[in-house]
GROMACS .gro file of C-alpha atoms in nm:
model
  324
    1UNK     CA    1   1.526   0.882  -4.567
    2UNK     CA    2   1.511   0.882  -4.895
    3UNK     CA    3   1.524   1.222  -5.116
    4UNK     CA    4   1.167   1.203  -5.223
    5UNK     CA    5   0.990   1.099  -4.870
    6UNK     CA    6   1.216   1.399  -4.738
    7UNK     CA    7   1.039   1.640  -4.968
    8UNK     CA    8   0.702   1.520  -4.920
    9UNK     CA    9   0.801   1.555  -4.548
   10UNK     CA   10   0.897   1.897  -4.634
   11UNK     CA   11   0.606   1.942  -4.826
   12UNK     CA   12   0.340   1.864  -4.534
   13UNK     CA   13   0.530   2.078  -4.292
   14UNK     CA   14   0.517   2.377  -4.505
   15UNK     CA   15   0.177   2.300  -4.562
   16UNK     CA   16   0.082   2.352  -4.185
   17UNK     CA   17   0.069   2.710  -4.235
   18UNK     CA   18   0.352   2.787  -4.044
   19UNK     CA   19   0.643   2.933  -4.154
   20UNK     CA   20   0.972   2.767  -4.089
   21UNK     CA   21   1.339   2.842  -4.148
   22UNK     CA   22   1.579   2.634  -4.326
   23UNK     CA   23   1.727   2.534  -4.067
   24UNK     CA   24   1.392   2.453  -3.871
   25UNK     CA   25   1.354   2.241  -4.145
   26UNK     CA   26   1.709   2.070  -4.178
   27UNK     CA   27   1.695   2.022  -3.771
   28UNK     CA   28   1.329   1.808  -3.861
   29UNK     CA   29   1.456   1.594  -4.151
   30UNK     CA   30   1.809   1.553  -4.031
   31UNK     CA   31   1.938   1.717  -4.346
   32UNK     CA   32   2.156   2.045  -4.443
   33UNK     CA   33   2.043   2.348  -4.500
   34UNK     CA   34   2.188   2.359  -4.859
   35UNK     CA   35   1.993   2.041  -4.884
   36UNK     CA   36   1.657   2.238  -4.773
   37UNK     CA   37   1.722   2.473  -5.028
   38UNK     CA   38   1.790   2.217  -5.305
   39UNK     CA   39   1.442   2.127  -5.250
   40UNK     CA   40   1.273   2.411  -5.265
   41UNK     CA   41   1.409   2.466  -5.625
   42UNK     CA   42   1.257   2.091  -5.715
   43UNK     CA   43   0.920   2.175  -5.554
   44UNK     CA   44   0.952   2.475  -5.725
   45UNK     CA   45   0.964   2.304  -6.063
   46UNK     CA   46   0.709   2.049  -5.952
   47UNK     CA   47   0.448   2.316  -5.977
   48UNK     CA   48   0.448   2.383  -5.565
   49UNK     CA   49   0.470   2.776  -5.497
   50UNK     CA   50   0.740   2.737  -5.161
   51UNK     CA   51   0.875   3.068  -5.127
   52UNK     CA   52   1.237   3.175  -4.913
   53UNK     CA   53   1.200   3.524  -4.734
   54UNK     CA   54   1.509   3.658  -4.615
   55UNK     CA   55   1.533   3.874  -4.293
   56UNK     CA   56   1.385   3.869  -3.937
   57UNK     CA   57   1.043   3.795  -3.991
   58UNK     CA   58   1.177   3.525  -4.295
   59UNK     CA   59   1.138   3.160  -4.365
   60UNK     CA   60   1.011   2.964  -4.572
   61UNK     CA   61   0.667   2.918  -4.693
   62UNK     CA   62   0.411   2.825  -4.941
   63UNK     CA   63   0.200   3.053  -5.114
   64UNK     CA   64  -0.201   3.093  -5.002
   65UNK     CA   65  -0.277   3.036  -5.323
   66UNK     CA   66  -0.156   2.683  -5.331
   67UNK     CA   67  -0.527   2.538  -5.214
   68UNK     CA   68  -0.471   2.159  -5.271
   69UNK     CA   69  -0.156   1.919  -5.229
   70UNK     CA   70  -0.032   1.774  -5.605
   71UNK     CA   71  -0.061   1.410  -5.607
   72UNK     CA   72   0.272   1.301  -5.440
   73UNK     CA   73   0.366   0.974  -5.369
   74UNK     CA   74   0.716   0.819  -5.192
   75UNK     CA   75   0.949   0.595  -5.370
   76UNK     CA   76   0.847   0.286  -5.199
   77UNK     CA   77   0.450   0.360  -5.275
   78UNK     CA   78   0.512   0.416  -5.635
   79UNK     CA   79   0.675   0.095  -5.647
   80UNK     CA   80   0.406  -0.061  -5.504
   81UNK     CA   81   0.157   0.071  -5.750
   82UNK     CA   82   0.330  -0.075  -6.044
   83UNK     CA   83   0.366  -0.391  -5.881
   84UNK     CA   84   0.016  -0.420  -5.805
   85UNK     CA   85  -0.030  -0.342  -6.227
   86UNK     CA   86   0.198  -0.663  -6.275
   87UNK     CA   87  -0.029  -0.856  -6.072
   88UNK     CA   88  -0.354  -0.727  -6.238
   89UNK     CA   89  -0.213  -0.828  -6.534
   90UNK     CA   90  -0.100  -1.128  -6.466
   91UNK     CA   91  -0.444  -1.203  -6.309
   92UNK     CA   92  -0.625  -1.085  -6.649
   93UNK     CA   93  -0.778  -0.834  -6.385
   94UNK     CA   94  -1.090  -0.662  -6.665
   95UNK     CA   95  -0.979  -0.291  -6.589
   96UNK     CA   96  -0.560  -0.326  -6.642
   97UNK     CA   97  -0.599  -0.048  -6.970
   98UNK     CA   98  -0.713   0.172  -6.750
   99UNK     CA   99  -0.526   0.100  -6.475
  100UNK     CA  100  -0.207   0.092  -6.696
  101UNK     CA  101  -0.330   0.474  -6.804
  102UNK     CA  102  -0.388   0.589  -6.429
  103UNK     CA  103  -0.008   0.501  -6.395
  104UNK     CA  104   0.078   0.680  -6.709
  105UNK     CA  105  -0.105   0.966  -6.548
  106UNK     CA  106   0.140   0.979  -6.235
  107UNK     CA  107   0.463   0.898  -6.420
  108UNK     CA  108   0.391   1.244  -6.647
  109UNK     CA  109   0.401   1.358  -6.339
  110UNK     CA  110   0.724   1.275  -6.209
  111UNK     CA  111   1.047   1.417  -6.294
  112UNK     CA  112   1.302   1.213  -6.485
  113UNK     CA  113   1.558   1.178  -6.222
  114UNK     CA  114   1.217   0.954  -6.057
  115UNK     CA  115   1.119   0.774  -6.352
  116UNK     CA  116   1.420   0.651  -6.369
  117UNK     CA  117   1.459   0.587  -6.016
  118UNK     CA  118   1.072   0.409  -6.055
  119UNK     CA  119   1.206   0.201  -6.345
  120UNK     CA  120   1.513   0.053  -6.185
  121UNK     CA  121   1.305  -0.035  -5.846
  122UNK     CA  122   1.022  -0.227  -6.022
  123UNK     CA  123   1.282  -0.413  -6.299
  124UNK     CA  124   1.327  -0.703  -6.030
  125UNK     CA  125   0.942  -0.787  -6.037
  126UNK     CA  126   0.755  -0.961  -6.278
  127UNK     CA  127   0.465  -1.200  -6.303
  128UNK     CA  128   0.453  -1.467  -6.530
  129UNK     CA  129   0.058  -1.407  -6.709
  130UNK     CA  130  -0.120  -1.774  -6.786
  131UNK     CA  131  -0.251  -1.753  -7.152
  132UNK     CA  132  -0.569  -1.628  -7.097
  133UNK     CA  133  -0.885  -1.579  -7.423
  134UNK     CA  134  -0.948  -1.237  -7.452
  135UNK     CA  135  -1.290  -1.333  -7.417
  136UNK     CA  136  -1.285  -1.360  -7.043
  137UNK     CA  137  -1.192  -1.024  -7.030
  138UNK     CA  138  -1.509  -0.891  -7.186
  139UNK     CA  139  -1.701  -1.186  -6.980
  140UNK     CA  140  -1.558  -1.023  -6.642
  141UNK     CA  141  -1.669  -0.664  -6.739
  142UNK     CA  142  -2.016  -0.741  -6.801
  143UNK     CA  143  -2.063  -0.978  -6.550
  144UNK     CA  144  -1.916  -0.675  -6.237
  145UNK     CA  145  -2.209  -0.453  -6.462
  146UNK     CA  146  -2.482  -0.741  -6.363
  147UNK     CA  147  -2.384  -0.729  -6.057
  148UNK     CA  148  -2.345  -0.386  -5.986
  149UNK     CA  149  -2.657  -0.285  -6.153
  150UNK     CA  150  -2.908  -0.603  -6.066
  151UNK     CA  151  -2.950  -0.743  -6.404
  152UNK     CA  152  -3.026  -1.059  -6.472
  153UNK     CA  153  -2.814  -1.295  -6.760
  154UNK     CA  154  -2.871  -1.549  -6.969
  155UNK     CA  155  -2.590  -1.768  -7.053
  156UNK     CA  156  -2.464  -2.088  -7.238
  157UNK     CA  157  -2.264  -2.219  -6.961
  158UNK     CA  158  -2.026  -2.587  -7.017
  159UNK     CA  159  -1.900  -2.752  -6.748
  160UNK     CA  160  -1.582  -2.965  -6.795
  161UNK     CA  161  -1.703  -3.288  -6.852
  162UNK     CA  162  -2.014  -3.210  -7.048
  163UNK     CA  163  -1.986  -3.206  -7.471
  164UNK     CA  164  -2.198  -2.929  -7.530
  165UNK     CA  165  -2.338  -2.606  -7.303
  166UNK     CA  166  -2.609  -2.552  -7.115
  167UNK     CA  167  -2.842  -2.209  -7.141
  168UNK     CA  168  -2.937  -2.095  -6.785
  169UNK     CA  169  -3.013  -1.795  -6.640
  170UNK     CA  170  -2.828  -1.650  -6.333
  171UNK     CA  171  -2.862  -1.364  -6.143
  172UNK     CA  172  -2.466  -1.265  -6.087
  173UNK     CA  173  -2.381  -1.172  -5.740
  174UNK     CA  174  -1.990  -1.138  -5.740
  175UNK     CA  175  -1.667  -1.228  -5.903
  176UNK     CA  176  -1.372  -1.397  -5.720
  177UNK     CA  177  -0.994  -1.479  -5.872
  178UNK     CA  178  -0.890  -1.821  -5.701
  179UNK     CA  179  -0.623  -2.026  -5.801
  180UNK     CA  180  -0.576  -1.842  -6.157
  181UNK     CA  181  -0.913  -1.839  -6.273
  182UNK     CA  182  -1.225  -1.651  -6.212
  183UNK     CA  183  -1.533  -1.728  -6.073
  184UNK     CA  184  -1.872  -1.632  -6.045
  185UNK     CA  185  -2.103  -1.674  -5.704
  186UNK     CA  186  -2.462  -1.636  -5.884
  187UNK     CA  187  -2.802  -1.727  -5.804
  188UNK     CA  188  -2.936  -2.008  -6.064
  189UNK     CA  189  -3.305  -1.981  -6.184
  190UNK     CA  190  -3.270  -2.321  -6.284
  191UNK     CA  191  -3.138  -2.464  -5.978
  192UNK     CA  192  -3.289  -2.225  -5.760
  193UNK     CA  193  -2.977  -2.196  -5.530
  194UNK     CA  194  -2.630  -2.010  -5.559
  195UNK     CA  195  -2.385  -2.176  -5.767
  196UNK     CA  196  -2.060  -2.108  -5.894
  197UNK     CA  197  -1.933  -2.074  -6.261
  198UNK     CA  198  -1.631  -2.056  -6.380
  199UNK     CA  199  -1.594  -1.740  -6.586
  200UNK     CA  200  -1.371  -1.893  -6.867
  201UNK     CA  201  -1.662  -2.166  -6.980
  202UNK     CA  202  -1.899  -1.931  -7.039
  203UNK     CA  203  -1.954  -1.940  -7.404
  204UNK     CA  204  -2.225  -1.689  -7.429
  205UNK     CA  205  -2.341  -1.437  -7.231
  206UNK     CA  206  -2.672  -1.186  -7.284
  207UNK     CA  207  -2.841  -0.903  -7.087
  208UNK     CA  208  -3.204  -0.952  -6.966
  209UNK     CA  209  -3.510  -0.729  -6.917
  210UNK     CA  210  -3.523  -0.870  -6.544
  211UNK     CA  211  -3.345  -0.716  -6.220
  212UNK     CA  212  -3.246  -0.856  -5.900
  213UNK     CA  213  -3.181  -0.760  -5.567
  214UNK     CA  214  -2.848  -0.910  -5.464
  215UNK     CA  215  -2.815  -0.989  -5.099
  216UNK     CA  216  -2.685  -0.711  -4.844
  217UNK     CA  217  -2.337  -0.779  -4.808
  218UNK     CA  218  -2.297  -1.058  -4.994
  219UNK     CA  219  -1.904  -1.168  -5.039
  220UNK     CA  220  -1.805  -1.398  -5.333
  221UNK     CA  221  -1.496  -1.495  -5.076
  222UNK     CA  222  -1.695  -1.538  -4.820
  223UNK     CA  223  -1.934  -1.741  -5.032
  224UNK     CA  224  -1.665  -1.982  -5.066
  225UNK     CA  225  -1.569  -2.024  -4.751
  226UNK     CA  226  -1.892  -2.092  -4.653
  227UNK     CA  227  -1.947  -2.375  -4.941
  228UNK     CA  228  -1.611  -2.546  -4.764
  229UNK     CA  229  -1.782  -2.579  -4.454
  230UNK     CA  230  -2.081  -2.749  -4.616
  231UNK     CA  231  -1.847  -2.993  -4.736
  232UNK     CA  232  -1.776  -3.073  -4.385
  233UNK     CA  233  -1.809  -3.488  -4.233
  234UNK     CA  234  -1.970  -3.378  -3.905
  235UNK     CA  235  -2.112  -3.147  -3.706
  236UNK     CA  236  -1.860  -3.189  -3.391
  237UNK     CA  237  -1.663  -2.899  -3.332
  238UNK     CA  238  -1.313  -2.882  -3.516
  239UNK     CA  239  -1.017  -2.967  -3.385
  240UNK     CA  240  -0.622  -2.783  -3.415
  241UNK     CA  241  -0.393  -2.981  -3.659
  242UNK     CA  242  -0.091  -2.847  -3.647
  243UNK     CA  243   0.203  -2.923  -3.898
  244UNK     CA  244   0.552  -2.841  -3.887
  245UNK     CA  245   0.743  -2.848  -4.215
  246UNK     CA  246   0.958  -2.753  -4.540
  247UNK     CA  247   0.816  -2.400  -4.649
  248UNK     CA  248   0.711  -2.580  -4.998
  249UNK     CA  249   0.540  -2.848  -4.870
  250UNK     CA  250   0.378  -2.569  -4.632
  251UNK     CA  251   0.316  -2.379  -4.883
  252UNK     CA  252   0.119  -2.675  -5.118
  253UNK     CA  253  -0.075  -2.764  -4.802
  254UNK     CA  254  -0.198  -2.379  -4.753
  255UNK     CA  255  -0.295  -2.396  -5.117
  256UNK     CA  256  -0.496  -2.701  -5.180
  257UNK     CA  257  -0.836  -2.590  -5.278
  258UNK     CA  258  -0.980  -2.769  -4.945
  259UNK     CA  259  -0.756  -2.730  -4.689
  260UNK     CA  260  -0.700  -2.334  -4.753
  261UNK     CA  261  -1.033  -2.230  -4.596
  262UNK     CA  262  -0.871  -2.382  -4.253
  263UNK     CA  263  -0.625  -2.241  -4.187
  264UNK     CA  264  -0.585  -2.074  -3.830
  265UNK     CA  265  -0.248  -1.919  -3.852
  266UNK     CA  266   0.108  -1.982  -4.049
  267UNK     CA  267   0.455  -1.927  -3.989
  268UNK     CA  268   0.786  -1.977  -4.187
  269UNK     CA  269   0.795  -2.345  -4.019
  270UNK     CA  270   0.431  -2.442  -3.931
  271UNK     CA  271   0.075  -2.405  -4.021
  272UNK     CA  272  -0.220  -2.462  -3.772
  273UNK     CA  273  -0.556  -2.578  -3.943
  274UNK     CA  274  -0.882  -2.603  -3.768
  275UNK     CA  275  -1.120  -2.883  -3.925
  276UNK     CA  276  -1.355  -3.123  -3.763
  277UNK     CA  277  -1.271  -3.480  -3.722
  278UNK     CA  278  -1.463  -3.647  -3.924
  279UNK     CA  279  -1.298  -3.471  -4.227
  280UNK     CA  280  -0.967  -3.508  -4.075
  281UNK     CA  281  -0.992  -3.902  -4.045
  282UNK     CA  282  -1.174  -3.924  -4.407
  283UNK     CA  283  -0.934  -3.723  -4.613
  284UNK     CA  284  -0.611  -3.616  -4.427
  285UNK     CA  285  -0.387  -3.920  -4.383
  286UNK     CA  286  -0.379  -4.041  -4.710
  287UNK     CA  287  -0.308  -3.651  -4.873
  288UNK     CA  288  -0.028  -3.591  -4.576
  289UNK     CA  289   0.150  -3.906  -4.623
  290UNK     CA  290   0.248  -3.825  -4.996
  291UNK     CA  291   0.429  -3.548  -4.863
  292UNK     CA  292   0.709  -3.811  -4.708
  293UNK     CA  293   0.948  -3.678  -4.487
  294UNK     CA  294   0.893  -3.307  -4.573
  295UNK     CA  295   0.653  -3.260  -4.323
  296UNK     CA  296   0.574  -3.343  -3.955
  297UNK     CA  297   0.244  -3.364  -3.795
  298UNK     CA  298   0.270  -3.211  -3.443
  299UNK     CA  299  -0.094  -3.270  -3.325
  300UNK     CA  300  -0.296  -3.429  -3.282
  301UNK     CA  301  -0.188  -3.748  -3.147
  302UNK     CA  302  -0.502  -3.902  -3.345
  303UNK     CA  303  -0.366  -3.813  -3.701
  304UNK     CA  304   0.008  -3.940  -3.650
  305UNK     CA  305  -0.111  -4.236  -3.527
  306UNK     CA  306  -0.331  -4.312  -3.817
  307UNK     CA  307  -0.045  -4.213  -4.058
  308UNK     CA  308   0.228  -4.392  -3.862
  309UNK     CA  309  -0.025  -4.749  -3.923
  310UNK     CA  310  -0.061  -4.662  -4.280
  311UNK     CA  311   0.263  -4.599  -4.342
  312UNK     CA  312   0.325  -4.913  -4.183
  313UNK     CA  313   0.118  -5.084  -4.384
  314UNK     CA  314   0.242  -4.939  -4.661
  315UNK     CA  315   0.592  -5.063  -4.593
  316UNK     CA  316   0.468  -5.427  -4.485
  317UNK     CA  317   0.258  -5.430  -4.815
  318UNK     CA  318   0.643  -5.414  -4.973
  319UNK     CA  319   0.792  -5.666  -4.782
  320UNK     CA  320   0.575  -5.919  -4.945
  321UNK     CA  321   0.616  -5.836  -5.256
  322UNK     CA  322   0.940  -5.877  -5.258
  323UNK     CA  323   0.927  -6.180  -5.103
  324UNK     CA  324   0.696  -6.338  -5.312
   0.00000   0.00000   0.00000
């Protein structure tokens, strides 16, 4: 165990009430006593009143007056926490100056030896930020606001293929980050159904004197889930697919924007997804079979037939043309 997990280990056993001997201790964490000791002095300097009694009746102990536990956290959870910063970062997650001064917070709190420690564990990590408009940024804030508080917005909204924007107004229910861009699930006055916006073409955004009541429980991830199954062929109920393969090609099939609210399960080697027939027949074969020979459809028997003809036909397509 590492030197810092040891003395939070220490740390919660002396807070217990009891009071142990060093070697009580040393016995628990597998340690020496000398060891014990050396960490006393470091909680010591951390702030933590642990007192040594000598004697009989001695051990070791911490002070009544110590009412609450400093913030302590183990090398591996620290890590963690600055990785997760990378990631809101790199996601252009609204709230990363304040989450970048929360972590400022807990390194001050550190001692060197662990900031340096904390420095060399999180150098092999790094996420790679798409350029982003600071604009978004602001956009995201006051859009989680809307939604948090029930206020209705008025915005200039262009969608990609249109020349100029459109003003609308939208009561915001939530915000979702899918495939590096944000989203927005909101109820459209104009359309009078939910709708989704991407955050990054809004061009203008104002506050309204109207409120809303967003639904209980609503979930923009669940939202979107639910918008994939609209999008299904049929009504029959959905069938296993399962396909064996290269982890990329695995990995690009997980991903597409469709296909990723189907999948059952995945493993290092396959991926089971669960989709209705209809769909399967309609859109499948002709996305699976530009993956070549880097994948292998396992089941059903349905779906590699169908590819096996069209690749078939593919190949038969090419005999004649070289023939001709």
């Amino acid at each position: 165990m590492a030197k810092w997990d040891n003395m939070l280990s220490m740390l919660w056993m002396l807070r217990s009430g009891r009071k142990l001997t060093a070697a009580q201790i040393a016995d628990s964490l597998e340690i020496s006593v000398r060891t014990v000791y050396r960490y006393i002095d470091a909680l010591c300097a951390s702030g933590v009143p642990v007192v040594a009694e000598a004697g009989h009746d001695g051990g070791v102990r911490i002070l009544e007056s110590f009412k609450e536990t400093p913030l302590f956290f183990n090398a591996v959870e620290l890590k963690a926490l600055v990785d997760a910063y990378k990631f809101a970062q790199g996601a252009g997650y609204p709230y990363t100056t304040e989450l970048e001064s929360a972590l400022k917070k807990v390194e001050n709190g550190l001692q060197e030896e662990q900031r340096q420690d904390l420095s060399l564990q999180t150098s092999g990590l790094d996420v790679i930020s798409p350029a982003r408009a600071p604009s978004v940024i602001s956009l995201l804030r006051e859009l989680e606001q809307a939604a948090q508080e029930g206020h209705t917005v008025r915005i200039a909204y262009r969608k990609e293929s249109a020349e100029q924007a459109d003003e609308r107004q939208v009561d915001p229910y939530g915000l979702a980050y899918d495939r590096n861009e944000w989203y927005m699930a909101a109820y459209c006055h104009q359309a009078d159904a939910v709708r989704t916006f991407r955050v990054d073409r809004i061009e203008r955004l104002e506050q309204t004197d109207a409120n809303f009541v967003r639904p209980d429980n609503f979930s923009a991830s669940a939202y979107f889930r639910v918008q994939s199954e609209r999008n299904r062929e049929s009504e029959e109920p959905p069938i296993v697919i399962r396909i064996e393969g290269d982890p990329d090609a695995l990995n690009a099939l997980c991903s597409h924007w469709h296909l990723r609210h189907y999948v059952m399960e995945r493993t290092d080697h396959d991926v089971r997804f669960r989709i209705d027939a209809a769909t399967m027949n309609k859109y499948l074969p002709m996305y699976l079979i530009t993956f070549g020979t880097a994948i292998r459809i396992r089941e059903p028997q349905e779906l590699k037939r169908t590819i096996k003809e069209m690749a078939y036909r593919i190949a038969r397509n090419c005999e004649e043309d070289d023939s001709a």
